[in-house]
mmCIF file of C-alpha atoms in Angstrom:
data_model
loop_
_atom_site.group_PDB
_atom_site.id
_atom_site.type_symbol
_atom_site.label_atom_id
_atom_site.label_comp_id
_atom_site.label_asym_id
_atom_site.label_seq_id
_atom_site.Cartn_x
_atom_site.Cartn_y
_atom_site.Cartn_z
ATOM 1 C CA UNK A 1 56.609 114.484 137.486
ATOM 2 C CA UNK A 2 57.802 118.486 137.289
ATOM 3 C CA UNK A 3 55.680 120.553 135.320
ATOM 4 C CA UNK A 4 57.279 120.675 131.820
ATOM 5 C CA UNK A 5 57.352 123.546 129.550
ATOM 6 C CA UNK A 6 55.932 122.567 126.014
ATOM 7 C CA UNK A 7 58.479 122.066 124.060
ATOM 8 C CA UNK A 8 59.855 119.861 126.836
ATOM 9 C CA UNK A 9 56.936 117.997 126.964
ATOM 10 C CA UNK A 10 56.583 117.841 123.238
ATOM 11 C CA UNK A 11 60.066 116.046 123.282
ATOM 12 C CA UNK A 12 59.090 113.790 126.048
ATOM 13 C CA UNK A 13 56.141 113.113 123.856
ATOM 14 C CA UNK A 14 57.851 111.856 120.882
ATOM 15 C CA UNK A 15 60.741 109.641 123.150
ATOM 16 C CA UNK A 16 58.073 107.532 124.766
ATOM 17 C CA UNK A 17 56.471 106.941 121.348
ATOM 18 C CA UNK A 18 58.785 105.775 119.528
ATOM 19 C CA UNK A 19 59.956 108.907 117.504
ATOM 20 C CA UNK A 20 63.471 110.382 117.047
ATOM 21 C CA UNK A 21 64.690 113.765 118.170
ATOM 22 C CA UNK A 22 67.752 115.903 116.553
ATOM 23 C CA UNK A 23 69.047 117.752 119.319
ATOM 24 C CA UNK A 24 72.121 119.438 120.056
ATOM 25 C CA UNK A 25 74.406 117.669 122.541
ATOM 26 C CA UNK A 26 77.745 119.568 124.041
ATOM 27 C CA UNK A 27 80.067 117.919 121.169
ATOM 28 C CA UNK A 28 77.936 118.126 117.815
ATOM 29 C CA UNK A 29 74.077 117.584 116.782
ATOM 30 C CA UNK A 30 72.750 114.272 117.094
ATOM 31 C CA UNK A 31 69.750 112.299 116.959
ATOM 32 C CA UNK A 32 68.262 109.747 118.870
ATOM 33 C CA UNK A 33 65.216 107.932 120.806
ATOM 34 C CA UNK A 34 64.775 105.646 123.435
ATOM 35 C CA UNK A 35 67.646 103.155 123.339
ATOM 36 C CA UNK A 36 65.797 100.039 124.494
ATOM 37 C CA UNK A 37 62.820 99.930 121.629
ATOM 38 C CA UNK A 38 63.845 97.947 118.649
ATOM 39 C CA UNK A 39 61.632 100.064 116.683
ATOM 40 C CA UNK A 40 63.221 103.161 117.167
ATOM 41 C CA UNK A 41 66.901 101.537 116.702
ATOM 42 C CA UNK A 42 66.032 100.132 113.101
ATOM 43 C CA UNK A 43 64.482 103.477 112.148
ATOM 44 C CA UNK A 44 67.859 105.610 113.383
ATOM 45 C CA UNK A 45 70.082 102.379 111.343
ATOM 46 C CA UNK A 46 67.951 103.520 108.801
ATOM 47 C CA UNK A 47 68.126 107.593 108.714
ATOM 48 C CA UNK A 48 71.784 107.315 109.248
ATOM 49 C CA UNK A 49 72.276 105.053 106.074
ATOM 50 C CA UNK A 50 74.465 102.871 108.936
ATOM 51 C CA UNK A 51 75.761 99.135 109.269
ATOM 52 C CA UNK A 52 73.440 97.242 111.774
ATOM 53 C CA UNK A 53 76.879 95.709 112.906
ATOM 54 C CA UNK A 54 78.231 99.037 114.099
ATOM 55 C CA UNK A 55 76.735 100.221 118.155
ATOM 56 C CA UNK A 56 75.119 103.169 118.601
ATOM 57 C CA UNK A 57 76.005 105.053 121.678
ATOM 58 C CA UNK A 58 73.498 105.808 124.428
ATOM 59 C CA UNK A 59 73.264 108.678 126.497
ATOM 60 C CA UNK A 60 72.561 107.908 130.306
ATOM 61 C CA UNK A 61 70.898 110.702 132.916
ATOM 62 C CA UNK A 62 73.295 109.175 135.639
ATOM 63 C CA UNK A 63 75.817 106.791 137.589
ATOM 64 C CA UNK A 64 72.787 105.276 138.753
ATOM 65 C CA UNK A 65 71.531 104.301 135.642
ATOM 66 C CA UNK A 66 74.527 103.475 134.089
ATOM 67 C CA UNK A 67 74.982 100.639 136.720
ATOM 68 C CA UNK A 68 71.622 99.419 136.101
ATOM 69 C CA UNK A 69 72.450 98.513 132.229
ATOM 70 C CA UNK A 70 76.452 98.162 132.439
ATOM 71 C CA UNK A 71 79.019 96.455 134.273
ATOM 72 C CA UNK A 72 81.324 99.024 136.380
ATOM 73 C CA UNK A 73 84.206 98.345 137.989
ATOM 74 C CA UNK A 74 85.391 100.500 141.060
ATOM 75 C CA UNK A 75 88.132 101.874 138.953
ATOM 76 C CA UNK A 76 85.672 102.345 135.989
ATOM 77 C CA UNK A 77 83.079 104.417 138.122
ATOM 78 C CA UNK A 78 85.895 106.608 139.301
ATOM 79 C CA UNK A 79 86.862 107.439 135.739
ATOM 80 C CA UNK A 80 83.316 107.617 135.067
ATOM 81 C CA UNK A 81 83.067 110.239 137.485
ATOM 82 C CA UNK A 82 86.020 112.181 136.898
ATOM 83 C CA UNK A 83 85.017 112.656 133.429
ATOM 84 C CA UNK A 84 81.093 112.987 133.440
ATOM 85 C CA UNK A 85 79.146 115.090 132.481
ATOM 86 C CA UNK A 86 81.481 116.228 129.725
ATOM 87 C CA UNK A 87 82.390 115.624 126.090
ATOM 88 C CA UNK A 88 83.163 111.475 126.432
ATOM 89 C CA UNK A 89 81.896 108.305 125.336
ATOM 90 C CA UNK A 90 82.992 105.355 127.243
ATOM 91 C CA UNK A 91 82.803 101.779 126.080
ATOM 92 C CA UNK A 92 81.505 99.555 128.742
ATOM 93 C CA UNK A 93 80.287 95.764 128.771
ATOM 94 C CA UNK A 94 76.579 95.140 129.177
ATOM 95 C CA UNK A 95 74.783 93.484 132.074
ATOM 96 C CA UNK A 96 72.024 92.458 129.547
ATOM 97 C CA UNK A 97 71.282 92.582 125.767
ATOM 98 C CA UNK A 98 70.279 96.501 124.263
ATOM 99 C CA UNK A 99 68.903 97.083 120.868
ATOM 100 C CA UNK A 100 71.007 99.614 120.343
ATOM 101 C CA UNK A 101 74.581 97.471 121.091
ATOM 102 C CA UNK A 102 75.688 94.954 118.381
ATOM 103 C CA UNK A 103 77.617 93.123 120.952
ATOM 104 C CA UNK A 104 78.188 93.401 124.363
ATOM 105 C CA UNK A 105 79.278 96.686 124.940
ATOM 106 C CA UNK A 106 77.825 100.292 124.765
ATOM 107 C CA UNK A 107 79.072 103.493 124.245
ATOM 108 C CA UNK A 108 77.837 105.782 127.171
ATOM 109 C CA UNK A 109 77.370 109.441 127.407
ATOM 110 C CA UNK A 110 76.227 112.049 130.180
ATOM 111 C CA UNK A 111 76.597 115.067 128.072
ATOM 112 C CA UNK A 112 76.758 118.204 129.479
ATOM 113 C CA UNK A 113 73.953 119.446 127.631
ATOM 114 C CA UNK A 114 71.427 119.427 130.519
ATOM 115 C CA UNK A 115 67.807 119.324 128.071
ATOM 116 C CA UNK A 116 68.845 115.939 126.631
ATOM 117 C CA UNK A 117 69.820 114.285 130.002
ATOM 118 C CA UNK A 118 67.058 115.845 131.733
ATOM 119 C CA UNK A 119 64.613 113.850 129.459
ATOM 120 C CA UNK A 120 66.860 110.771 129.477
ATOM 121 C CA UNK A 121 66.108 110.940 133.452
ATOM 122 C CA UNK A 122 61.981 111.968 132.513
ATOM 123 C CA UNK A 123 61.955 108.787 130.374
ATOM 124 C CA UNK A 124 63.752 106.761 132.884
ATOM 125 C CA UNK A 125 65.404 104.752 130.023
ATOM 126 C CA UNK A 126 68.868 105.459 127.979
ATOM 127 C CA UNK A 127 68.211 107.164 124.901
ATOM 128 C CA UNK A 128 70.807 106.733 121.715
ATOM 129 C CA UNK A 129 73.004 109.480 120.738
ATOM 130 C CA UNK A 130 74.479 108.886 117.468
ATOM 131 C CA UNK A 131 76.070 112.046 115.041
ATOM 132 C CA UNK A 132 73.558 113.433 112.843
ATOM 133 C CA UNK A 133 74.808 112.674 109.843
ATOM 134 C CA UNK A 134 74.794 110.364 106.976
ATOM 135 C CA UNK A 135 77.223 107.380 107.742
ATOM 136 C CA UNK A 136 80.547 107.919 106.589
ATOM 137 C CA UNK A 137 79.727 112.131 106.430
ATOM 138 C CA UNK A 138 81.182 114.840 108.641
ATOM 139 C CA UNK A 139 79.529 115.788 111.701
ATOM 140 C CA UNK A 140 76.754 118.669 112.329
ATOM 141 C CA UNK A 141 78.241 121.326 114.223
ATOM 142 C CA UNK A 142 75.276 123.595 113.512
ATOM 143 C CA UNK A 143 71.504 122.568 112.925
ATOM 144 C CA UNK A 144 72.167 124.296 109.151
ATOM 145 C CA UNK A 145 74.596 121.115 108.669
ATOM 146 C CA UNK A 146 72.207 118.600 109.150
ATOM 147 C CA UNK A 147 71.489 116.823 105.834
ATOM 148 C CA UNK A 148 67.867 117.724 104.661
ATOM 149 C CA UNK A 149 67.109 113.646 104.117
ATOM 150 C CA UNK A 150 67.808 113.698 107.876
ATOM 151 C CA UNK A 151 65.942 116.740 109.075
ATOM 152 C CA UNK A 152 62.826 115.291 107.000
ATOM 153 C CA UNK A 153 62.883 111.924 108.842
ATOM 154 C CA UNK A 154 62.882 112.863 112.496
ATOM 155 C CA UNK A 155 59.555 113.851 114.726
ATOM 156 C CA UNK A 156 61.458 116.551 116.405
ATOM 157 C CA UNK A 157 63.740 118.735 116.361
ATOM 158 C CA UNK A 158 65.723 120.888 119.453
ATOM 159 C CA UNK A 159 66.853 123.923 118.545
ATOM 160 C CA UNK A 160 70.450 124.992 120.519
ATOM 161 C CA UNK A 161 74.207 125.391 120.127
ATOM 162 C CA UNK A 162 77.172 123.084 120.635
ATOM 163 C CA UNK A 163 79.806 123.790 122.935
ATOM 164 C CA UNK A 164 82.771 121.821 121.584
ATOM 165 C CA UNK A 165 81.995 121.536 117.563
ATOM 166 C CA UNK A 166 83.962 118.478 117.845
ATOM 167 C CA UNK A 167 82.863 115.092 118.819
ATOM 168 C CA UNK A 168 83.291 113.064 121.907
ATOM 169 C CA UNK A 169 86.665 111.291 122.897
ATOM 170 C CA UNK A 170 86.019 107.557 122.991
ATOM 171 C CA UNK A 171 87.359 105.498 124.867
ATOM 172 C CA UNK A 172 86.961 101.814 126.151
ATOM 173 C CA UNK A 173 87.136 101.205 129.807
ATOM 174 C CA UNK A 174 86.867 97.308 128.952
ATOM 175 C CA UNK A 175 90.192 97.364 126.841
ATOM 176 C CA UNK A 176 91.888 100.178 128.079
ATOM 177 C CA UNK A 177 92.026 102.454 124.998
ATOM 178 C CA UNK A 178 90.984 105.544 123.456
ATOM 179 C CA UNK A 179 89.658 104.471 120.359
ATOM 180 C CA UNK A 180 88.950 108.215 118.888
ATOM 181 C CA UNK A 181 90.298 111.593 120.300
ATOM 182 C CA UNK A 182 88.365 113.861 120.331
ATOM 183 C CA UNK A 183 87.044 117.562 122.145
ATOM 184 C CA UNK A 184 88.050 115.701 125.794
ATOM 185 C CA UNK A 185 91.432 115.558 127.157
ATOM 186 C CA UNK A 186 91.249 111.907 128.641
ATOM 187 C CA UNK A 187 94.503 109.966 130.158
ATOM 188 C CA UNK A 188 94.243 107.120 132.221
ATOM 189 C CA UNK A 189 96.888 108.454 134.320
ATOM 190 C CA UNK A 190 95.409 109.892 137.545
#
C-alpha cells in the first residue's frame, strides 16, 4: 500500500471500521462508509432519518469493480465509460445481495472527486454515497449546509469544495430511463 498522508489514512481508518465519513463528492456533500457492512448501512438509514426500503447509492473506484458486484452489459459498460468519472449515478442489477440495495439494483458512482475514489480503491470495497442531508431536505452544497444532527453523528469529516452544487443525473441502465436530471447532460443517443 502507498504511503498515505494522515488525514488520508485517518479516513481509511474510520472506512475499515465501520465509521462514516462526510466528504465532498463532485455533485454535493455526502456521507458514507463501506457499502458491504450491515452495520454501517443501518447507522447511515439512521443519520439520514431515511426509509430502509429506499437504496443507497455506492460509489465504485472502477469498471473493474463495478463488474465484480453488478451485471454489465456490453452496451451498459460503454455508457458506463462514456460517462465515468463524472457527475452520474447509474442504476444497475446486482450479481449478489448488498446491504446497501433494497432490491436488486444499485445506484453506482465514480465521482470525479479523486480523494473519495482513491479510498474506495484503498478499501477495495464500494463505499455508499448518499446526500448529506436529512431525508426529504435539500442537498449540502457547502460543508456550512450540513445539518448539525448530521455533522455530530459521523467519525469524520473531509474538508473540500463541490464542483457541480447540483446532484448527480440518475439514470437506470436496466430500464432505460433517467429517473432524476441532474448536473450531467446524459442521452442515450450516441
Amino acid at each position: 500500500m502507498p504511503a498515505l498522508n494522515e488525514s488520508a489514512a485517518k479516513a481509511l481508518y474510520v472506512l475499515m471500521h465501520s465509521g462514516i465519513l462526510l466528504y465532498p463528492t463532485d455533485t454535493i456533500f455526502g456521507i458514507g462508509g463501506d457499502a458491504t457492512d450491515k452495520k454501517v448501512v443501518s447507522k447511515i438509514y439512521k443519520i439520514k432519518k431515511r426509509e430502509k426500503a429506499k437504496s443507497l447509492s455506492v460509489i465504485m473506484a472502477d469498471l473493474k469493480m463495478i463488474k465484480k458486484y453488478c451485471l454489465v452489459s456490453a452496451s451498459q459498460e460503454s455508457i458506463l465509460k462514456k460517462y465515468l468519472p463524472g457527475p452520474f449515478t447509474f442504476l444497475l442489477k446486482l450479481k449478489k445481495k448488498l446491504p446497501a440495495s433494497s432490491n436488486r439494483k444499485i445506484g453506482v458512482r465514480i465521482p470525479s472527486s479523486k480523494s473519495i475514489v482513491e479510498f474506495c480503491k484503498l478499501l477495495k470495497k464500494p463505499i455508499i454515497t448518499t446526500s448529506a442531508n436529512l431525508s426529504g431536505k435539500a442537498s449540502a452544497t457547502k460543508l456550512a449546509d450540513v445539518d448539525k444532527s448530521i455533522i455530530e453523528k459521523v467519525d469524520l469529516i473531509i474538508k473540500g469544495k463541490v464542483r457541480h452544487k447540483q446532484a448527480s443525473t440518475i439514470v437506470d441502465l436496466v430500464e432505460n430511463k433517467v429517473i432524476r436530471a441532474g448536473a450531467g447532460k446524459f442521452s442515450f443517443v450516441t
